[in-house]
Amino acid sequence: MTTPEIRVQGLHKSFGDNHVLRGIDLEIAQGEVVCVIGPSGSGKSTLLRCVNLLEEPTEGQVFVGGTEVTDPDVDIDAVRRRIGMVFQQFNLFPHLSVTENLTLPQRRVLRRDKAAAERVAAENLARVGLAEKAGAYPSALSGGQQQRVAIARALAMGPEVMLFDEPTSALDPELVGDVLAVMRSLAREGMTMMVVTHEMSFAREVADRVVFMDGGVIVEQGRPEQVIGAPRHERTRHFLSRILDPAMAEVEEGVADQGGTG
């Protein structure tokens, strides 16, 4: 049996009295694209951050490529080199050019020489459609372009797994499409991807599996056409109705508010 690229087992995470993750079990196969959906506060981003130990789990185990990330003796820097992470915010250095933003982590972490790092940077800027922006500074780029640079920076490290934490949520709607197109191309290339997202059309089109979380647990998971198209659980149906038809959600809230004053 093939070892899962990511395996999460009995994962709990608490922040003081706030029990955010309540016993998560999840496996992601090599080359699989898994989209994690759910309401704010459901634990999606915390789960993602536990995979590369940006958050220390309270209890449970996380494995990446067969290596236990949660082992106290693990070389976490070596594990993180295999995991690319893209955040909501782009986290680019404003005083560095696009190429310098891509070469700095390669040279510091991977110890690549300048010429090799610049060659890899150019290759990955081309992958995200920004080869012509190599000499530009972040302030001269749109939000969507900055996020694509952030993706290229992660790819330049040669990861086996890519984690995306709501990568389009900080973007104007007209800029979302270019970022999602880059992610689609990565999926076609066979990159293992775990994506926390509110983009249901992307999840429906690209994901091999959709995981719906609420209240710190996985409520249901399955093929996109099942979870998004024909959810089994009422919690999933309620969430999707509000995401897919926000106008109706506003009407429901208005009715509820009126009822509360009577």
Coordinates of N, CA and C in Angstrom, one line a residue, residues 72-258:
P72 N 9.2 14.8 18.4 CA 10.1 15.9 19.1 C 11.5 15.9 18.5
D73 N 12.0 14.8 18.0 CA 13.3 14.7 17.5 C 13.4 15.0 16.0
V74 N 12.3 15.3 15.3 CA 12.4 15.5 13.9 C 13.1 16.7 13.5
D75 N 13.8 16.7 12.3 CA 14.4 17.9 11.8 C 13.4 18.7 11.0
I76 N 12.7 19.6 11.8 CA 11.5 20.2 11.2 C 11.9 21.1 10.0
D77 N 13.1 21.7 10.0 CA 13.5 22.5 8.9 C 13.6 21.6 7.6
A78 N 14.1 20.4 7.7 CA 14.2 19.5 6.6 C 12.8 19.1 6.1
V79 N 11.9 18.9 7.0 CA 10.5 18.6 6.6 C 9.9 19.7 5.9
R80 N 10.1 20.9 6.5 CA 9.5 22.1 5.9 C 10.0 22.4 4.5
R81 N 11.2 22.0 4.2 CA 11.7 22.2 2.8 C 11.0 21.4 1.8
R82 N 10.2 20.4 2.2 CA 9.4 19.6 1.3 C 8.0 20.1 1.2
I83 N 7.7 21.2 2.0 CA 6.3 21.7 2.0 C 6.3 23.1 1.6
G84 N 5.6 23.5 0.5 CA 5.4 24.9 0.2 C 4.1 25.4 0.8
M85 N 4.2 26.7 1.3 CA 3.1 27.3 2.0 C 2.7 28.6 1.4
V86 N 1.5 28.8 1.0 CA 1.0 30.1 0.5 C -0.1 30.6 1.4
F87 N 0.1 31.8 1.9 CA -0.8 32.4 2.9 C -1.8 33.4 2.2
Q88 N -2.8 33.9 3.0 CA -3.7 34.9 2.5 C -2.9 36.1 2.1
Q89 N -2.0 36.6 3.0 CA -1.2 37.7 2.7 C 0.1 37.2 1.9
F90 N 0.7 38.1 1.1 CA 1.7 37.6 0.2 C 3.1 37.5 0.9
N91 N 3.3 38.3 1.9 CA 4.5 38.3 2.7 C 5.8 38.4 1.8
L92 N 5.7 39.3 0.8 CA 6.9 39.6 0.0 C 7.7 40.7 0.7
F93 N 9.0 40.7 0.5 CA 9.9 41.7 1.0 C 9.7 42.9 0.0
P94 N 9.2 44.1 0.5 CA 9.0 45.2 -0.3 C 10.2 45.8 -0.9
H95 N 11.3 45.7 -0.2 CA 12.6 46.3 -0.7 C 13.4 45.5 -1.6
L96 N 12.9 44.3 -1.9 CA 13.5 43.4 -2.9 C 12.7 43.2 -4.1
S97 N 13.4 43.0 -5.3 CA 12.8 42.8 -6.5 C 12.1 41.4 -6.5
V98 N 11.3 41.2 -7.5 CA 10.6 39.9 -7.6 C 11.6 38.7 -7.6
T99 N 12.6 38.9 -8.5 CA 13.7 37.8 -8.5 C 14.4 37.7 -7.2
E100 N 14.7 38.8 -6.5 CA 15.4 38.7 -5.2 C 14.5 38.0 -4.2
N101 N 13.2 38.2 -4.2 CA 12.2 37.6 -3.3 C 12.3 36.1 -3.5
L102 N 12.5 35.6 -4.8 CA 12.5 34.2 -5.1 C 13.9 33.6 -4.8
T103 N 15.0 34.4 -4.9 CA 16.3 33.8 -4.8 C 16.8 33.7 -3.3
L104 N 16.3 34.7 -2.5 CA 16.8 34.8 -1.1 C 16.6 33.5 -0.3
P105 N 15.3 32.9 -0.3 CA 15.1 31.7 0.4 C 15.9 30.5 -0.1
Q106 N 16.1 30.5 -1.5 CA 16.8 29.4 -2.1 C 18.3 29.4 -1.6
R107 N 18.9 30.6 -1.6 CA 20.3 30.8 -1.2 C 20.5 30.5 0.3
R108 N 19.6 31.0 1.1 CA 19.7 30.9 2.5 C 19.4 29.4 3.0
V109 N 18.3 28.8 2.5 CA 17.9 27.6 3.0 C 18.5 26.4 2.2
L110 N 18.5 26.5 0.9 CA 19.0 25.4 0.1 C 20.4 25.5 -0.3
R111 N 21.0 26.7 0.0 CA 22.4 26.9 -0.2 C 22.8 26.9 -1.7
R112 N 21.8 27.3 -2.6 CA 22.1 27.4 -4.0 C 23.0 28.6 -4.3
D113 N 23.8 28.5 -5.3 CA 24.6 29.7 -5.7 C 23.7 30.7 -6.4
K114 N 24.1 31.9 -6.6 CA 23.3 33.0 -7.2 C 22.8 32.6 -8.6
A115 N 23.7 32.1 -9.4 CA 23.3 31.7 -10.8 C 22.2 30.7 -10.8
A116 N 22.3 29.6 -10.0 CA 21.4 28.5 -9.9 C 20.0 29.0 -9.4
A117 N 20.1 29.9 -8.3 CA 18.9 30.4 -7.7 C 18.1 31.3 -8.7
E118 N 18.9 32.1 -9.5 CA 18.2 33.0 -10.5 C 17.6 32.1 -11.6
R119 N 18.3 31.1 -12.0 CA 17.7 30.2 -13.1 C 16.4 29.6 -12.6
V120 N 16.4 29.0 -11.4 CA 15.1 28.4 -10.8 C 14.1 29.5 -10.6
A121 N 14.5 30.7 -10.2 CA 13.5 31.8 -10.1 C 12.8 32.1 -11.4
A122 N 13.6 32.2 -12.5 CA 13.1 32.5 -13.8 C 12.1 31.4 -14.3
E123 N 12.5 30.2 -14.0 CA 11.7 29.1 -14.4 C 10.3 29.1 -13.8
N124 N 10.3 29.4 -12.5 CA 9.0 29.4 -11.7 C 8.2 30.7 -11.9
L125 N 8.9 31.8 -12.2 CA 8.1 33.0 -12.6 C 7.4 32.7 -14.0
A126 N 8.1 32.0 -14.9 CA 7.4 31.7 -16.1 C 6.2 30.7 -15.9
R127 N 6.3 29.8 -14.9 CA 5.3 28.9 -14.6 C 4.0 29.7 -14.2
V128 N 4.2 30.8 -13.5 CA 3.0 31.5 -13.0 C 2.6 32.7 -13.9
G129 N 3.3 32.8 -15.1 CA 3.0 33.8 -16.1 C 3.5 35.2 -15.8
L130 N 4.6 35.3 -15.0 CA 5.1 36.6 -14.6 C 6.6 36.7 -15.0
A131 N 7.0 36.1 -16.1 CA 8.5 36.2 -16.4 C 8.9 37.6 -16.7
E132 N 8.0 38.5 -17.2 CA 8.3 39.8 -17.5 C 8.4 40.7 -16.3
K133 N 8.0 40.2 -15.1 CA 8.0 41.0 -13.9 C 9.2 40.8 -13.0
A134 N 10.2 40.1 -13.5 CA 11.4 39.6 -12.7 C 12.1 40.8 -12.0
G135 N 12.2 41.9 -12.7 CA 12.9 43.1 -12.1 C 12.0 44.0 -11.3
A136 N 10.7 43.8 -11.3 CA 9.8 44.7 -10.7 C 9.8 44.5 -9.1
Y137 N 9.3 45.5 -8.4 CA 9.2 45.5 -7.0 C 7.7 45.2 -6.6
P138 N 7.4 44.6 -5.5 CA 6.1 44.3 -5.1 C 5.1 45.4 -5.2
S139 N 5.5 46.6 -4.9 CA 4.6 47.8 -4.9 C 4.1 48.1 -6.3
A140 N 4.8 47.6 -7.3 CA 4.4 47.8 -8.7 C 3.5 46.8 -9.2
L141 N 3.1 45.8 -8.4 CA 2.3 44.6 -8.8 C 0.9 44.7 -8.2
S142 N 0.0 44.1 -8.9 CA -1.4 44.0 -8.4 C -1.4 42.9 -7.3
G143 N -2.4 42.9 -6.5 CA -2.5 41.8 -5.5 C -2.4 40.4 -6.1
G144 N -3.1 40.2 -7.2 CA -3.1 38.9 -7.8 C -1.7 38.6 -8.3
Q145 N -1.0 39.5 -8.8 CA 0.4 39.3 -9.3 C 1.3 39.0 -8.1
Q146 N 1.1 39.7 -7.0 CA 1.9 39.4 -5.8 C 1.7 38.0 -5.3
Q147 N 0.4 37.6 -5.3 CA 0.1 36.2 -4.8 C 0.8 35.2 -5.8
R148 N 0.8 35.4 -7.1 CA 1.4 34.5 -8.0 C 2.9 34.5 -7.8
V149 N 3.5 35.6 -7.4 CA 4.9 35.6 -7.1 C 5.2 34.8 -5.8
A150 N 4.3 34.9 -4.8 CA 4.4 34.1 -3.6 C 4.3 32.6 -3.9
I151 N 3.4 32.2 -4.9 CA 3.4 30.8 -5.3 C 4.7 30.4 -5.9
A152 N 5.2 31.3 -6.8 CA 6.5 31.0 -7.5 C 7.6 30.8 -6.5
R153 N 7.6 31.7 -5.5 CA 8.6 31.6 -4.4 C 8.6 30.2 -3.7
A154 N 7.4 29.8 -3.4 CA 7.2 28.5 -2.8 C 7.7 27.4 -3.7
L155 N 7.3 27.4 -5.0 CA 7.7 26.4 -5.9 C 9.2 26.3 -6.2
A156 N 9.8 27.5 -6.1 CA 11.3 27.5 -6.3 C 12.1 26.7 -5.3
M157 N 11.4 26.4 -4.2 CA 12.1 25.5 -3.2 C 12.0 24.0 -3.5
G158 N 11.2 23.7 -4.6 CA 11.1 22.3 -5.0 C 10.3 21.5 -4.0
P159 N 9.1 21.9 -3.6 CA 8.3 21.2 -2.6 C 7.7 20.0 -3.2
E160 N 7.4 19.0 -2.3 CA 6.6 17.8 -2.7 C 5.1 18.0 -2.4
V161 N 4.8 19.0 -1.5 CA 3.4 19.2 -1.1 C 3.3 20.8 -1.1
M162 N 2.1 21.2 -1.6 CA 1.8 22.7 -1.5 C 0.5 22.8 -0.6
L163 N 0.6 23.7 0.4 CA -0.5 24.1 1.3 C -0.9 25.5 1.0
F164 N -2.2 25.7 0.7 CA -2.7 27.0 0.4 C -3.8 27.4 1.5
D165 N -3.5 28.5 2.1 CA -4.5 29.0 3.2 C -5.3 30.2 2.6
E166 N -6.4 29.9 2.0 CA -7.3 30.9 1.4 C -6.5 31.9 0.6
P167 N -5.9 31.4 -0.4 CA -4.9 32.2 -1.2 C -5.6 33.4 -2.0
T168 N -6.9 33.3 -2.2 CA -7.5 34.4 -2.9 C -8.4 35.3 -2.1
S169 N -8.4 35.1 -0.8 CA -9.4 35.8 0.1 C -9.1 37.3 0.2
A170 N -7.8 37.7 0.0 CA -7.4 39.1 0.1 C -7.4 39.8 -1.2
L171 N -7.9 39.2 -2.2 CA -7.8 39.7 -3.6 C -9.1 40.3 -4.0
D172 N -9.0 41.4 -4.8 CA -10.2 41.9 -5.5 C -10.8 40.8 -6.4
P173 N -12.1 40.7 -6.6 CA -12.7 39.6 -7.3 C -12.1 39.4 -8.7
E174 N -11.8 40.5 -9.4 CA -11.3 40.4 -10.8 C -9.9 39.8 -10.9
L175 N -9.2 39.8 -9.7 CA -7.8 39.3 -9.7 C -7.7 37.8 -9.3
V176 N -8.8 37.2 -8.9 CA -8.9 35.9 -8.3 C -8.6 34.8 -9.4
G177 N -9.1 35.1 -10.6 CA -9.0 34.1 -11.7 C -7.6 33.7 -12.1
D178 N -6.7 34.7 -12.1 CA -5.3 34.4 -12.5 C -4.6 33.5 -11.5
V179 N -4.9 33.7 -10.2 CA -4.3 32.9 -9.2 C -4.8 31.5 -9.2
L180 N -6.1 31.3 -9.4 CA -6.7 30.0 -9.5 C -6.2 29.3 -10.7
A181 N -6.0 30.0 -11.8 CA -5.5 29.3 -13.1 C -4.1 28.7 -12.8
V182 N -3.2 29.4 -12.0 CA -1.9 28.9 -11.7 C -2.1 27.6 -10.8
M183 N -3.1 27.6 -9.9 CA -3.3 26.5 -9.0 C -3.9 25.3 -9.9
R184 N -4.7 25.6 -10.8 CA -5.2 24.5 -11.7 C -4.0 23.9 -12.5
S185 N -3.1 24.7 -12.9 CA -2.0 24.1 -13.7 C -1.1 23.2 -12.8
L186 N -0.9 23.6 -11.5 CA -0.2 22.8 -10.6 C -0.9 21.5 -10.4
A187 N -2.2 21.5 -10.3 CA -3.0 20.3 -10.1 C -2.8 19.3 -11.3
R188 N -2.8 19.9 -12.5 CA -2.6 19.1 -13.7 C -1.2 18.5 -13.7
E189 N -0.2 19.2 -13.2 CA 1.2 18.7 -13.1 C 1.3 17.6 -12.1
G190 N 0.3 17.3 -11.3 CA 0.4 16.3 -10.3 C 0.9 16.7 -8.9
M191 N 0.9 18.0 -8.6 CA 1.3 18.4 -7.3 C 0.3 18.0 -6.2
T192 N 0.8 17.5 -5.1 CA -0.1 17.2 -4.0 C -0.4 18.6 -3.3
M193 N -1.7 18.8 -3.2 CA -2.2 20.1 -2.7 C -3.3 20.0 -1.7
M194 N -3.1 20.8 -0.6 CA -4.2 20.9 0.4 C -4.6 22.4 0.4
V195 N -5.8 22.7 0.1 CA -6.2 24.0 -0.2 C -7.4 24.4 0.7
V196 N -7.2 25.3 1.6 CA -8.3 25.9 2.4 C -8.9 27.0 1.5
T197 N -10.2 26.9 1.2 CA -10.7 27.9 0.2 C -12.2 28.1 0.4
H198 N -12.7 29.3 0.0 CA -14.1 29.6 -0.1 C -14.5 29.6 -1.6
E199 N -13.6 29.3 -2.5 CA -13.9 29.3 -3.9 C -14.5 27.9 -4.3
M200 N -15.9 27.9 -4.3 CA -16.6 26.6 -4.5 C -16.4 26.1 -5.9
S201 N -16.4 27.1 -6.9 CA -16.2 26.6 -8.3 C -14.8 26.0 -8.5
F202 N -13.8 26.5 -7.8 CA -12.5 25.9 -7.9 C -12.5 24.5 -7.3
A203 N -13.1 24.4 -6.1 CA -13.2 23.1 -5.4 C -13.9 22.1 -6.3
R204 N -15.0 22.5 -6.9 CA -15.8 21.6 -7.7 C -15.1 21.2 -8.9
E205 N -14.3 22.0 -9.5 CA -13.6 21.7 -10.8 C -12.3 21.0 -10.6
V206 N -11.5 21.4 -9.6 CA -10.1 20.9 -9.5 C -9.9 19.8 -8.4
A207 N -10.6 19.9 -7.3 CA -10.4 19.0 -6.2 C -10.7 17.5 -6.6
D208 N -9.8 16.6 -6.1 CA -10.2 15.2 -6.1 C -11.1 14.9 -5.0
R209 N -11.0 15.7 -3.9 CA -11.8 15.4 -2.7 C -12.0 16.7 -2.0
V210 N -13.2 16.9 -1.5 CA -13.6 18.0 -0.7 C -13.9 17.6 0.8
V211 N -13.3 18.3 1.7 CA -13.5 18.0 3.1 C -14.2 19.2 3.7
F212 N -15.4 18.9 4.4 CA -16.1 20.0 5.0 C -15.9 19.9 6.5
M213 N -15.4 21.0 7.1 CA -15.2 21.1 8.5 C -16.1 22.0 9.2
D214 N -16.5 21.7 10.4 CA -17.3 22.6 11.2 C -17.1 22.2 12.7
G215 N -16.9 23.2 13.6 CA -16.7 22.9 15.0 C -15.5 22.1 15.3
G216 N -14.5 22.2 14.5 CA -13.3 21.5 14.8 C -13.2 20.0 14.4
V217 N -14.3 19.6 13.7 CA -14.3 18.2 13.2 C -14.6 18.1 11.7
I218 N -14.2 17.0 11.1 CA -14.6 16.8 9.7 C -16.0 16.2 9.7
V219 N -16.9 17.0 9.2 CA -18.4 16.6 9.1 C -18.6 15.6 8.0
E220 N -18.0 15.9 6.8 CA -18.1 14.9 5.7 C -17.0 15.2 4.7
Q221 N -16.7 14.2 3.9 CA -15.7 14.4 2.8 C -16.1 13.4 1.7
G222 N -15.6 13.8 0.5 CA -15.9 12.9 -0.6 C -15.6 13.7 -1.9
R223 N -16.0 13.1 -3.0 CA -15.9 13.8 -4.3 C -16.6 15.1 -4.3
P224 N -16.1 16.1 -5.1 CA -16.8 17.4 -5.1 C -18.3 17.3 -5.5
E225 N -18.6 16.5 -6.4 CA -20.0 16.4 -6.9 C -20.9 15.9 -5.8
Q226 N -20.3 15.1 -4.8 CA -21.1 14.6 -3.7 C -21.2 15.6 -2.6
V227 N -20.1 16.2 -2.1 CA -20.1 17.1 -1.0 C -20.7 18.4 -1.3
I228 N -20.3 18.9 -2.5 CA -20.9 20.3 -2.9 C -22.2 20.1 -3.6
G229 N -22.4 19.0 -4.4 CA -23.6 18.9 -5.2 C -24.7 18.2 -4.5
A230 N -24.4 17.3 -3.6 CA -25.4 16.5 -2.9 C -25.0 16.2 -1.5
P231 N -24.7 17.2 -0.6 CA -24.2 16.9 0.7 C -25.2 16.1 1.5
R232 N -24.6 15.2 2.4 CA -25.4 14.3 3.2 C -25.8 14.9 4.5
H233 N -25.1 15.9 5.0 CA -25.3 16.4 6.3 C -26.0 17.8 6.3
E234 N -26.8 18.0 7.2 CA -27.6 19.3 7.3 C -26.6 20.5 7.5
R235 N -25.5 20.3 8.3 CA -24.6 21.3 8.5 C -23.9 21.7 7.2
T236 N -23.6 20.7 6.4 CA -23.0 21.0 5.1 C -23.9 21.8 4.2
R237 N -25.2 21.3 4.1 CA -26.2 21.9 3.3 C -26.4 23.4 3.7
H238 N -26.5 23.7 5.0 CA -26.7 25.0 5.5 C -25.5 25.9 5.1
F239 N -24.3 25.4 5.3 CA -23.1 26.2 4.9 C -23.1 26.5 3.4
L240 N -23.3 25.5 2.6 CA -23.3 25.7 1.1 C -24.4 26.7 0.7
S241 N -25.5 26.6 1.3 CA -26.6 27.5 0.9 C -26.2 28.9 1.1
R242 N -25.5 29.2 2.2 CA -25.1 30.6 2.5 C -23.9 31.0 1.6
I243 N -23.1 30.1 1.2 CA -21.9 30.4 0.3 C -22.4 30.6 -1.1
L244 N -23.3 29.7 -1.6 CA -23.7 29.7 -3.0 C -24.8 30.7 -3.3
D245 N -25.5 31.0 -2.2 CA -26.6 32.0 -2.4 C -26.6 33.0 -1.3
P246 N -25.6 33.9 -1.2 CA -25.5 34.8 -0.1 C -26.7 35.7 0.1
A247 N -27.3 36.1 -1.0 CA -28.5 36.9 -1.0 C -29.6 36.3 -0.1
M248 N -29.8 35.0 -0.3 CA -30.8 34.3 0.5 C -30.4 34.2 1.9
A249 N -29.1 34.1 2.2 CA -28.6 34.0 3.6 C -28.9 35.4 4.3
E250 N -28.7 36.5 3.5 CA -29.0 37.8 4.1 C -30.5 37.9 4.4
V251 N -31.4 37.4 3.5 CA -32.8 37.4 3.8 C -33.1 36.6 5.0
E252 N -32.5 35.4 5.2 CA -32.7 34.6 6.3 C -32.3 35.3 7.6
E253 N -31.2 36.0 7.6 CA -30.7 36.7 8.7 C -31.7 37.9 9.1
G254 N -32.2 38.6 8.1 CA -33.1 39.6 8.3 C -34.4 39.2 9.0
V255 N -34.9 38.0 8.5 CA -36.1 37.5 9.1 C -35.8 37.1 10.5
A256 N -34.7 36.5 10.8 CA -34.3 36.0 12.1 C -34.2 37.2 13.0
D257 N -33.6 38.4 12.5 CA -33.5 39.6 13.4 C -34.8 40.1 13.7
Q258 N -35.7 40.1 12.7 CA -37.1 40.7 13.0 C -37.8 39.8 14.0

